[in-house]
Short mmCIF file of C-alpha atoms and ligand atoms in Angstrom, two decimals:
data_model
loop_
_atom_site.label_atom_id
_atom_site.label_comp_id
_atom_site.label_asym_id
_atom_site.label_seq_id
_atom_site.Cartn_x
_atom_site.Cartn_y
_atom_site.Cartn_z
CA MET A 1 -16.81 23.07 8.54
CA ASN A 2 -13.95 20.76 9.40
CA ASP A 3 -12.03 23.49 11.25
CA THR A 4 -12.13 21.79 14.65
CA PHE A 5 -10.55 18.54 13.59
CA HIS A 6 -7.53 17.06 15.26
CA ILE A 7 -4.85 14.55 14.47
CA GLU A 8 -3.85 11.98 17.08
CA PRO A 9 -0.59 10.11 16.46
CA MET A 10 -0.91 6.42 17.34
CA ASP A 11 1.29 4.70 19.88
CA ALA A 12 3.17 2.93 17.08
CA PRO A 13 6.11 3.73 14.77
CA LEU A 14 3.63 5.09 12.20
CA GLY A 15 -0.05 5.99 11.99
CA ALA A 16 -2.39 8.74 13.18
CA ARG A 17 -6.14 9.12 13.61
CA VAL A 18 -7.77 12.13 11.95
CA LEU A 19 -10.89 13.03 13.91
CA GLY A 20 -13.60 15.55 13.13
CA VAL A 21 -13.22 15.70 9.35
CA ASP A 22 -16.26 14.73 7.28
CA LEU A 23 -14.89 13.46 3.97
CA SER A 24 -18.30 13.81 2.30
CA GLN A 25 -18.03 17.61 2.60
CA PRO A 26 -15.72 20.09 0.88
CA ILE A 27 -12.47 20.27 2.83
CA HIS A 28 -10.77 23.61 3.45
CA ALA A 29 -7.28 24.12 1.95
CA THR A 30 -5.70 24.59 5.39
CA THR A 31 -7.20 21.28 6.53
CA VAL A 32 -5.84 19.58 3.40
CA ALA A 33 -2.41 21.07 4.17
CA ARG A 34 -2.48 19.70 7.74
CA ILE A 35 -3.63 16.27 6.55
CA THR A 36 -0.87 16.27 3.92
CA GLU A 37 1.75 17.11 6.55
CA ALA A 38 0.45 14.36 8.87
CA TRP A 39 0.45 11.88 5.97
CA ARG A 40 4.11 12.72 5.23
CA GLN A 41 5.11 12.40 8.90
CA ARG A 42 2.95 9.48 10.11
CA LEU A 43 2.60 7.61 6.77
CA VAL A 44 -0.77 6.01 7.58
CA LEU A 45 -3.87 8.04 8.46
CA VAL A 46 -7.18 6.62 9.67
CA PHE A 47 -10.39 8.65 9.26
CA PRO A 48 -13.04 6.76 11.27
CA ASP A 49 -16.84 6.81 10.86
CA GLN A 50 -17.01 8.11 7.30
CA VAL A 51 -20.10 7.74 5.13
CA ILE A 52 -18.97 8.49 1.58
CA ASP A 53 -19.80 7.28 -1.91
CA ASP A 54 -17.42 6.52 -4.77
CA ASP A 55 -17.52 10.07 -6.17
CA GLN A 56 -16.63 11.45 -2.74
CA LEU A 57 -13.83 8.90 -2.37
CA ILE A 58 -12.43 10.06 -5.71
CA ALA A 59 -12.83 13.75 -4.83
CA PHE A 60 -11.01 13.22 -1.51
CA THR A 61 -8.15 11.32 -3.21
CA ARG A 62 -7.72 14.09 -5.80
CA LEU A 63 -6.92 16.56 -3.02
CA PHE A 64 -3.51 14.85 -2.75
CA GLY A 65 -2.58 14.30 -6.40
CA ASP A 66 -3.75 12.82 -9.67
CA LEU A 67 -5.56 9.50 -9.61
CA ASP A 68 -3.56 6.42 -10.55
CA PRO A 69 -5.81 3.65 -11.92
CA PRO A 70 -5.39 0.10 -10.54
CA GLY A 71 -2.99 -2.32 -12.23
CA PRO A 72 -4.25 -5.35 -14.17
CA ASN A 73 -6.29 -7.72 -12.00
CA PRO A 74 -6.57 -11.51 -12.51
CA TYR A 75 -9.92 -11.15 -14.34
CA GLY A 76 -8.84 -8.68 -17.04
CA ALA A 77 -11.52 -5.99 -16.54
CA PRO A 78 -12.21 -3.23 -13.99
CA PHE A 79 -14.50 -4.28 -11.14
CA LEU A 80 -16.63 -1.12 -11.39
CA SER A 81 -17.29 -0.28 -15.04
CA GLU A 82 -18.61 3.17 -14.09
CA HIS A 83 -15.48 3.84 -11.99
CA PRO A 84 -12.49 2.01 -13.53
CA GLU A 85 -10.21 4.22 -11.38
CA ILE A 86 -11.52 2.42 -8.27
CA ASN A 87 -10.22 -1.00 -7.26
CA VAL A 88 -12.56 -3.25 -5.29
CA ILE A 89 -10.97 -5.42 -2.60
CA SER A 90 -13.42 -8.18 -1.77
CA ASN A 91 -14.02 -11.90 -1.39
CA VAL A 92 -17.73 -11.60 -2.33
CA LEU A 93 -19.05 -13.56 -5.31
CA VAL A 94 -22.17 -12.52 -7.20
CA ASP A 95 -23.51 -15.23 -9.52
CA GLY A 96 -20.23 -17.06 -8.98
CA ARG A 97 -18.12 -14.10 -10.15
CA PRO A 98 -15.81 -12.14 -7.82
CA ILE A 99 -16.87 -8.51 -7.33
CA GLY A 100 -13.34 -7.64 -6.22
CA ASN A 101 -9.72 -8.63 -5.89
CA LEU A 102 -7.60 -10.63 -3.40
CA GLY A 103 -10.26 -13.08 -2.13
CA ALA A 104 -10.29 -14.06 1.56
CA GLY A 105 -6.71 -15.31 1.86
CA GLU A 106 -3.73 -13.55 3.33
CA ALA A 107 -2.30 -10.67 1.28
CA ILE A 108 1.43 -10.86 1.92
CA TRP A 109 3.69 -7.88 2.69
CA HIS A 110 4.06 -5.56 -0.29
CA ALA A 111 3.97 -2.01 -1.57
CA ASP A 112 1.54 -1.30 -4.40
CA MET A 113 2.45 -1.47 -8.08
CA THR A 114 6.18 -1.08 -7.56
CA TYR A 115 6.57 -3.13 -10.76
CA THR A 116 5.78 0.12 -12.62
CA ASP A 117 8.45 2.76 -13.34
CA THR A 118 6.58 5.35 -11.26
CA PRO A 119 4.70 3.56 -8.47
CA PRO A 120 1.72 5.25 -6.82
CA MET A 121 2.53 7.77 -4.09
CA GLY A 122 -0.25 6.48 -1.91
CA ALA A 123 -3.61 4.81 -1.62
CA VAL A 124 -6.96 5.49 0.02
CA LEU A 125 -9.06 2.52 1.19
CA LEU A 126 -12.68 2.77 2.32
CA GLY A 127 -14.13 -0.04 4.45
CA LEU A 128 -17.74 -0.69 3.33
CA GLU A 129 -18.40 -4.20 4.70
CA ILE A 130 -16.09 -5.50 7.40
CA PRO A 131 -16.13 -8.88 9.16
CA GLU A 132 -15.74 -8.15 12.85
CA GLY A 133 -12.28 -8.82 14.25
CA GLU A 134 -10.95 -10.39 11.06
CA GLY A 135 -8.92 -9.32 8.04
CA ASN A 136 -6.68 -6.88 9.94
CA THR A 137 -4.27 -4.83 7.83
CA TYR A 138 -0.67 -4.16 8.93
CA PHE A 139 1.72 -1.40 7.85
CA ALA A 140 5.48 -1.19 8.35
CA ASN A 141 7.57 2.00 8.34
CA MET A 142 10.39 1.76 5.79
CA TYR A 143 12.14 4.94 7.01
CA ALA A 144 12.48 3.30 10.42
CA ALA A 145 13.52 -0.02 8.89
CA PHE A 146 16.24 1.73 6.90
CA GLU A 147 17.48 3.72 9.89
CA ALA A 148 17.75 0.53 11.99
CA LEU A 149 19.38 -1.54 9.24
CA PRO A 150 22.61 -3.18 10.49
CA SER A 151 25.59 -1.60 8.73
CA SER A 152 26.62 -4.99 7.28
CA LEU A 153 23.32 -5.10 5.35
CA ARG A 154 23.33 -1.39 4.56
CA MET A 155 26.76 -1.64 2.90
CA ARG A 156 25.72 -4.61 0.78
CA ILE A 157 22.69 -2.87 -0.73
CA GLU A 158 24.23 0.53 -1.33
CA GLY A 159 23.66 1.53 -4.97
CA LYS A 160 21.92 -1.77 -5.78
CA LEU A 161 18.77 -2.15 -7.88
CA CYS A 162 16.08 -4.77 -7.37
CA ILE A 163 13.71 -6.30 -9.94
CA HIS A 164 10.04 -5.81 -8.96
CA ASP A 165 8.06 -8.64 -10.55
CA ALA A 166 4.70 -7.72 -12.08
CA THR A 167 3.35 -11.24 -12.47
CA TYR A 168 1.50 -11.94 -9.20
CA ASN A 169 -0.65 -9.88 -6.88
CA SER A 170 -0.20 -9.96 -3.10
CA ALA A 171 -2.70 -12.82 -2.78
CA GLY A 172 -0.54 -14.93 -5.11
CA MET A 173 -2.95 -14.63 -8.07
CA MET A 174 -1.44 -14.23 -11.53
CA ARG A 175 -2.42 -10.99 -13.24
CA LYS A 176 -4.16 -11.31 -16.58
CA GLY A 177 -1.68 -11.27 -19.47
CA TYR A 178 1.33 -12.63 -17.52
CA LYS A 179 2.94 -16.04 -17.44
CA GLU A 180 4.75 -17.97 -14.73
CA VAL A 181 8.26 -16.78 -13.86
CA THR A 182 10.83 -19.57 -13.73
CA ASP A 183 13.90 -17.37 -13.14
CA PRO A 184 13.48 -14.15 -11.09
CA ARG A 185 16.41 -12.60 -13.01
CA THR A 186 14.13 -12.44 -16.04
CA ALA A 187 10.93 -11.35 -14.24
CA PRO A 188 8.94 -8.60 -15.99
CA GLY A 189 8.75 -5.36 -14.03
CA ALA A 190 10.62 -2.19 -13.09
CA ARG A 191 14.08 -2.03 -11.52
CA HIS A 192 14.29 0.29 -8.52
CA PRO A 193 17.01 1.18 -5.99
CA LEU A 194 16.76 -0.83 -2.76
CA VAL A 195 17.13 2.42 -0.85
CA ILE A 196 15.21 5.35 -2.30
CA ARG A 197 14.98 9.01 -1.49
CA HIS A 198 11.32 9.75 -0.80
CA PRO A 199 10.06 12.07 -3.57
CA HIS A 200 8.36 14.44 -1.10
CA THR A 201 10.38 14.31 2.11
CA GLY A 202 13.83 13.49 0.69
CA ARG A 203 14.31 10.93 3.49
CA PRO A 204 15.94 7.56 2.70
CA ALA A 205 13.61 4.56 2.85
CA LEU A 206 14.05 0.85 2.23
CA PHE A 207 12.12 0.04 -0.95
CA LEU A 208 11.40 -3.68 -1.25
CA GLY A 209 8.13 -3.97 -3.22
CA ARG A 210 7.30 -7.65 -2.79
CA ARG A 211 9.41 -10.70 -2.07
CA ARG A 212 8.16 -13.15 -4.70
CA ASN A 213 10.44 -13.23 -7.76
CA ALA A 214 12.44 -10.24 -6.50
CA CYS A 215 16.08 -10.25 -7.54
CA ILE A 216 19.01 -7.91 -6.94
CA VAL A 217 20.43 -6.85 -10.30
CA GLY A 218 23.90 -8.27 -10.98
CA PHE A 219 23.81 -10.83 -8.13
CA GLU A 220 23.95 -14.61 -8.44
CA LEU A 221 20.45 -15.89 -7.69
CA ALA A 222 21.47 -17.65 -4.45
CA ASP A 223 23.25 -14.52 -3.15
CA SER A 224 20.27 -12.35 -4.07
CA GLU A 225 17.86 -14.73 -2.32
CA ALA A 226 19.93 -14.77 0.88
CA LEU A 227 20.31 -10.99 1.02
CA LEU A 228 16.64 -10.35 0.21
CA ASP A 229 15.56 -12.85 2.89
CA ALA A 230 17.68 -10.96 5.43
CA LEU A 231 16.26 -7.58 4.33
CA TRP A 232 12.65 -8.79 4.45
CA ALA A 233 13.12 -10.42 7.87
CA HIS A 234 14.49 -7.10 9.13
CA ALA A 235 11.91 -4.82 7.49
CA THR A 236 8.81 -6.71 8.60
CA GLN A 237 9.61 -6.91 12.32
CA PRO A 238 6.72 -5.91 14.63
CA ARG A 239 8.85 -3.03 16.00
CA PHE A 240 8.37 -1.15 12.69
CA ALA A 241 4.68 -2.01 12.30
CA LEU A 242 1.14 -0.90 13.01
CA THR A 243 -1.96 -3.15 13.19
CA HIS A 244 -5.22 -1.74 11.86
CA VAL A 245 -8.37 -3.47 13.13
CA TRP A 246 -11.07 -2.41 10.67
CA ARG A 247 -14.44 -0.88 11.43
CA ARG A 248 -17.06 -0.13 8.82
CA GLY A 249 -16.65 3.49 7.66
CA ASP A 250 -12.89 3.60 8.21
CA VAL A 251 -10.98 5.40 5.49
CA LEU A 252 -7.26 4.60 5.46
CA MET A 253 -4.72 6.64 3.54
CA TRP A 254 -1.10 5.49 3.29
CA ASP A 255 2.22 6.53 1.85
CA ASN A 256 3.17 3.81 -0.62
CA MET A 257 6.80 4.92 -1.00
CA ALA A 258 7.76 4.58 2.67
CA THR A 259 5.59 1.67 3.87
CA LEU A 260 4.83 -1.98 3.26
CA HIS A 261 1.45 -3.49 4.07
CA ARG A 262 -0.17 -6.90 4.43
CA ARG A 263 -3.57 -8.30 5.36
CA ASP A 264 -4.66 -11.31 7.41
CA ALA A 265 -6.81 -14.04 5.92
CA PHE A 266 -10.43 -14.14 7.08
CA ALA A 267 -13.35 -16.58 6.88
CA GLU A 268 -14.45 -17.22 3.29
CA THR A 269 -18.05 -17.13 4.45
CA ALA A 270 -17.66 -13.57 5.79
CA ARG A 271 -18.33 -10.55 3.55
CA ARG A 272 -15.53 -8.01 3.23
CA VAL A 273 -15.85 -5.14 0.72
CA LEU A 274 -13.51 -2.17 0.41
CA HIS A 275 -13.13 0.45 -2.33
CA ARG A 276 -9.71 1.76 -3.10
CA THR A 277 -8.18 4.65 -5.02
CA GLN A 278 -4.54 5.51 -5.65
CA ILE A 279 -2.58 8.76 -5.79
CA LYS A 280 -0.19 8.94 -8.73
CA GLY A 281 3.55 9.06 -8.11
CA ILE A 282 5.38 12.21 -9.15
CA ALA A 283 8.63 10.64 -10.38
CA ALA A 284 10.45 7.34 -10.70
CA PRO A 285 12.18 6.46 -7.39
CA THR A 286 15.80 7.65 -7.16
CA ALA A 287 18.59 6.19 -5.06
CA ALA A 288 19.29 7.75 -1.68
C1 LIG B 1 -4.35 -4.23 -0.11
O1 LIG B 1 -4.56 -3.15 -0.62
O2 LIG B 1 -3.28 -4.82 -0.20
C2 LIG B 1 -5.46 -4.90 0.67
C3 LIG B 1 -5.57 -4.39 2.04
C4 LIG B 1 -6.74 -5.02 2.75
O3 LIG B 1 -7.47 -5.84 2.17
O4 LIG B 1 -6.94 -4.68 3.92
#
């Protein structure tokens, strides 16, 4: 089984399609090794036409590392009590209560849970209900963004740490247990180098986390804001990015240490349901 699969790089600065692997079946160690290599090189992998349940999603994720449970959501309890290690991304309400996170609005550019000391290495996202042609997800390659960084910006961020605020999710919702941040210099969350060495590949990558309430340690607020605005404008250019147009049954797997991602808003009346797992990081990010 699964020995005739192939990996097709996309015509984009990151991304590949993995065809001919059935994620509901046991996957041979040599196939896992090839997928792992493609994940390291292409950063985002798409496995189309998968029919898998939550246990199979978890089993697939565990092939690449330990599971990392989701961070606190705005509602203070896991969405799936039988699977607290799975995050549900959805706008659907049942009896007036959200069955998942992020609603139907835009999710702005971010990497996941970088407010923790050891952010997740990656994530796996299974599309269960998908509104046609809406709610696209975009990924940007932070190796490429670093390599193309103008030297004036590169010099200014060398050796600098940034505060990664934990207060809000990418849809702008406050996480349960946090309070509004009035000064980003005091935001709760980890401090990480702005340029990290990827824990697996050793390659330098820009590591921005999310823009809201970010602050470069030791800078005046206005100087930090100006430099971060310049870095974000650079890093999120279309020339570093990939657009994923979802189809039901797509499984996406991404490298969280070398990419940013965002999602378009979609109609509130549409149903969009995705289940998501995370792969634990192996160490706190170190400076490149
Ligand atoms: C996310 O994990 O940020 C959400 C991605 C999506 O809804 O497509």
